[in-house]
CSV table of C-alpha atoms in Angstrom, one decimal:
chain,number,residue,atom,x,y,z
U,1,PHE,CA,97.6,82.7,101.1
U,2,ARG,CA,96.0,79.5,100.3
U,3,HIS,CA,92.5,78.0,99.3
U,4,PRO,CA,90.7,77.0,101.6
U,5,ALA,CA,90.1,73.8,100.3
U,6,GLY,CA,94.1,72.9,100.8
U,7,VAL,CA,94.5,74.7,104.2
U,8,ILE,CA,90.7,72.8,105.4
U,9,ARG,CA,91.6,68.8,104.0
U,10,SER,CA,95.5,69.5,105.6
U,11,GLY,CA,93.9,70.2,109.3
U,12,ILE,CA,91.3,67.5,108.6
U,13,ARG,CA,94.1,65.0,108.6
U,14,ARG,CA,95.4,66.1,111.1
U,15,ASP,CA,93.0,66.1,113.3
U,16,TRP,CA,93.1,69.7,114.3
U,17,TYR,CA,89.7,70.7,116.4
U,18,ARG,CA,89.4,66.7,117.2
U,19,ASN,CA,91.1,66.2,120.0
U,20,HIS,CA,94.5,67.2,118.9
U,21,SER,CA,97.2,68.0,121.5
U,22,GLY,CA,97.7,71.1,119.8
U,23,ASP,CA,93.7,72.1,120.5
U,24,PRO,CA,93.8,74.2,123.4
U,25,ASP,CA,96.5,76.2,121.8
U,26,ARG,CA,94.5,77.0,118.2
U,27,ILE,CA,92.3,79.9,117.6
U,28,GLU,CA,88.7,80.1,118.4
U,29,PRO,CA,86.2,83.0,117.8
U,30,ASP,CA,85.6,85.7,120.9
U,31,PRO,CA,82.2,86.0,121.7
U,32,SER,CA,81.8,88.7,118.9
U,33,ASP,CA,82.0,86.5,116.1
U,34,PRO,CA,78.6,85.2,115.1
U,35,ALA,CA,80.5,81.6,114.9
U,36,HIS,CA,80.8,82.0,118.4
U,37,VAL,CA,77.4,80.5,119.4
U,38,HIS,CA,77.9,77.8,117.5
U,39,TRP,CA,81.7,76.7,118.2
U,40,LYS,CA,80.5,74.0,120.4
U,41,GLU,CA,78.3,72.3,118.4
U,42,TRP,CA,80.5,72.8,115.0
U,43,ASP,CA,82.3,69.8,114.0
U,44,ALA,CA,86.1,69.9,113.1
U,45,PHE,CA,85.0,70.2,109.0
U,46,SER,CA,83.0,73.9,110.3
U,47,LYS,CA,85.5,74.7,112.9
U,48,MET,CA,88.5,73.9,110.0
U,49,CYS,CA,85.8,76.5,107.7
U,50,TRP,CA,86.1,79.0,110.4
U,51,TYR,CA,89.8,78.6,111.0
U,52,TRP,CA,90.4,79.8,107.4
U,53,ARG,CA,88.4,82.6,107.2
U,54,ALA,CA,89.5,84.2,110.5
U,55,VAL,CA,93.3,83.6,109.6
U,56,ASN,CA,92.7,85.4,106.1
U,57,GLU,CA,90.6,88.3,107.4
U,58,PHE,CA,93.4,88.8,109.9
U,59,ALA,CA,96.1,89.0,107.2
U,60,LEU,CA,93.6,91.8,105.2
U,61,ARG,CA,92.7,93.7,107.7
U,62,PHE,CA,96.9,94.1,108.7
U,63,LYS,CA,97.0,94.4,105.1
U,64,ASN,CA,94.7,97.4,105.2
U,65,THR,CA,96.6,99.2,108.0
U,66,THR,CA,100.2,99.0,106.0
U,67,GLU,CA,101.7,100.8,103.5
U,68,SER,CA,100.2,99.6,100.1
U,69,ARG,CA,104.2,99.5,99.2
U,70,ARG,CA,105.1,97.7,102.1
U,71,VAL,CA,102.3,94.8,101.1
U,72,LEU,CA,102.6,91.7,98.5
U,73,SER,CA,100.1,89.5,98.4
U,74,LEU,CA,100.5,86.0,97.3
U,75,SER,CA,98.5,82.8,97.0
U,76,PHE,CA,99.8,79.6,97.4
U,77,GLU,CA,98.9,78.3,94.4
U,78,GLU,CA,100.7,81.1,92.6
U,79,LEU,CA,104.2,80.6,94.7
U,80,PHE,CA,104.3,77.1,93.8
U,81,ASP,CA,103.2,77.5,90.1
U,82,SER,CA,106.1,76.1,88.1
U,83,ASP,CA,106.7,79.4,85.7
U,84,ALA,CA,108.3,80.6,89.2
U,85,ALA,CA,106.7,84.1,88.3
U,86,ALA,CA,105.2,84.3,91.8
U,87,LEU,CA,109.1,84.1,93.4
U,88,THR,CA,110.7,86.7,90.8
U,89,SER,CA,107.3,89.1,92.0
U,90,LEU,CA,108.8,88.2,95.5
U,91,SER,CA,112.3,88.5,94.7
U,92,GLY,CA,111.3,92.1,93.1
U,93,PHE,CA,110.0,93.5,96.4
U,94,LEU,CA,112.8,92.2,98.5
U,95,GLY,CA,115.5,93.6,96.3
U,96,VAL,CA,116.9,90.9,95.7
U,97,SER,CA,117.8,89.0,92.4
U,98,PRO,CA,116.1,85.6,92.1
U,99,PRO,CA,117.4,82.6,91.9
U,100,ALA,CA,117.8,80.6,88.9
U,101,LYS,CA,114.5,78.7,87.5
U,102,GLU,CA,115.9,75.5,88.0
U,103,ARG,CA,117.1,76.0,91.2
U,104,ILE,CA,113.7,77.8,92.1
U,105,ARG,CA,112.1,74.7,90.4
U,106,GLU,CA,114.2,71.8,92.8
U,107,LEU,CA,113.3,73.9,95.9
U,108,LEU,CA,109.8,73.9,95.1
U,109,ALA,CA,110.0,70.2,94.3
U,110,VAL,CA,110.9,69.2,98.1
U,111,ARG,CA,108.0,69.1,100.3
U,112,PHE,CA,108.9,69.7,103.6
U,113,ASN,CA,105.4,69.6,105.2
U,114,GLU,CA,103.9,67.4,103.0
U,115,GLN,CA,100.6,65.9,105.0
U,116,VAL,CA,100.9,61.9,104.3
U,117,ASP,CA,99.1,60.7,107.0
U,118,GLY,CA,94.8,60.4,107.1
U,119,ALA,CA,92.0,60.4,105.2
U,120,PHE,CA,89.6,63.5,103.6
U,121,PRO,CA,89.1,63.5,100.2
U,122,ASP,CA,90.4,66.1,97.8
U,123,PHE,CA,87.8,69.6,97.2
U,124,ASP,CA,86.4,67.8,94.1
U,125,ALA,CA,85.1,64.9,96.0
U,126,TRP,CA,83.1,66.9,98.6
U,127,SER,CA,79.8,67.0,99.4
U,128,GLU,CA,77.1,69.7,98.5
U,129,ASP,CA,76.5,70.1,102.2
U,130,GLN,CA,80.2,70.2,102.9
U,131,VAL,CA,81.1,72.9,99.7
U,132,GLU,CA,77.7,74.8,101.3
U,133,THR,CA,79.5,74.7,104.5
U,134,LEU,CA,82.4,75.7,102.9
U,135,HIS,CA,80.8,79.2,101.4
U,136,ARG,CA,78.5,79.3,104.0
U,137,ILE,CA,81.4,80.0,106.4
U,138,ALA,CA,84.2,81.3,104.5
U,139,GLY,CA,82.5,82.7,101.1
U,140,SER,CA,83.0,86.4,101.5
U,141,THR,CA,86.7,86.1,102.1
U,142,MET,CA,87.1,83.8,99.6
U,143,GLU,CA,85.7,86.4,96.8
U,144,LYS,CA,88.4,88.9,98.7
U,145,LEU,CA,90.8,86.4,98.0
U,146,GLY,CA,89.9,85.6,94.2
U,147,TYR,CA,88.7,82.2,94.6
U,148,ALA,CA,85.8,81.2,92.8
U,149,HIS,CA,82.9,79.9,94.0
U,150,GLU,CA,83.0,76.4,91.8
U,151,ARG,CA,84.2,73.4,92.3
U,152,PHE,CA,87.5,72.8,91.0
U,153,SER,CA,90.3,69.7,90.6
U,154,ALA,CA,93.0,69.8,92.4
U,155,GLY,CA,94.4,67.5,90.4
U,156,ALA,CA,94.1,70.2,87.5
U,157,GLY,CA,95.8,72.6,89.6
U,158,TRP,CA,93.6,75.1,91.8
U,159,ARG,CA,91.8,77.5,89.8
U,160,VAL,CA,91.6,81.0,90.7
U,161,GLY,CA,89.5,83.5,89.6
């Protein structure tokens, strides 16, 4: 899982839910979801908040139906942390020897899917309305995944709490 700010920022910069050619294939709330009644009036930002919540709620529900010994939860932030502890955990979970830390750092330095186009501010520059919208739509899921309800700087690294 990844902090919602990173997913939302990436989706907005890629024009998701704003007449993007892939939008017809993107998930939307079904009629049983309370977001369904607001969907047509929501802007792309609100839709991306919902998208993050929906994807992560699906993963959490699936995780709860699976034996705990068959589940490993890692945050995006942990996975790309320079100390590579999460990759060591992942290797142990998979029953394989972890690669050398130097090799891990080398691989993590390559950003295969880095978003370079589009403009949308980092989380620490979001308006209070945007932060409130995120928490209103996805706050309970953020709590389940351990993300604090505070502003934090992407430049300083994501803080989870």
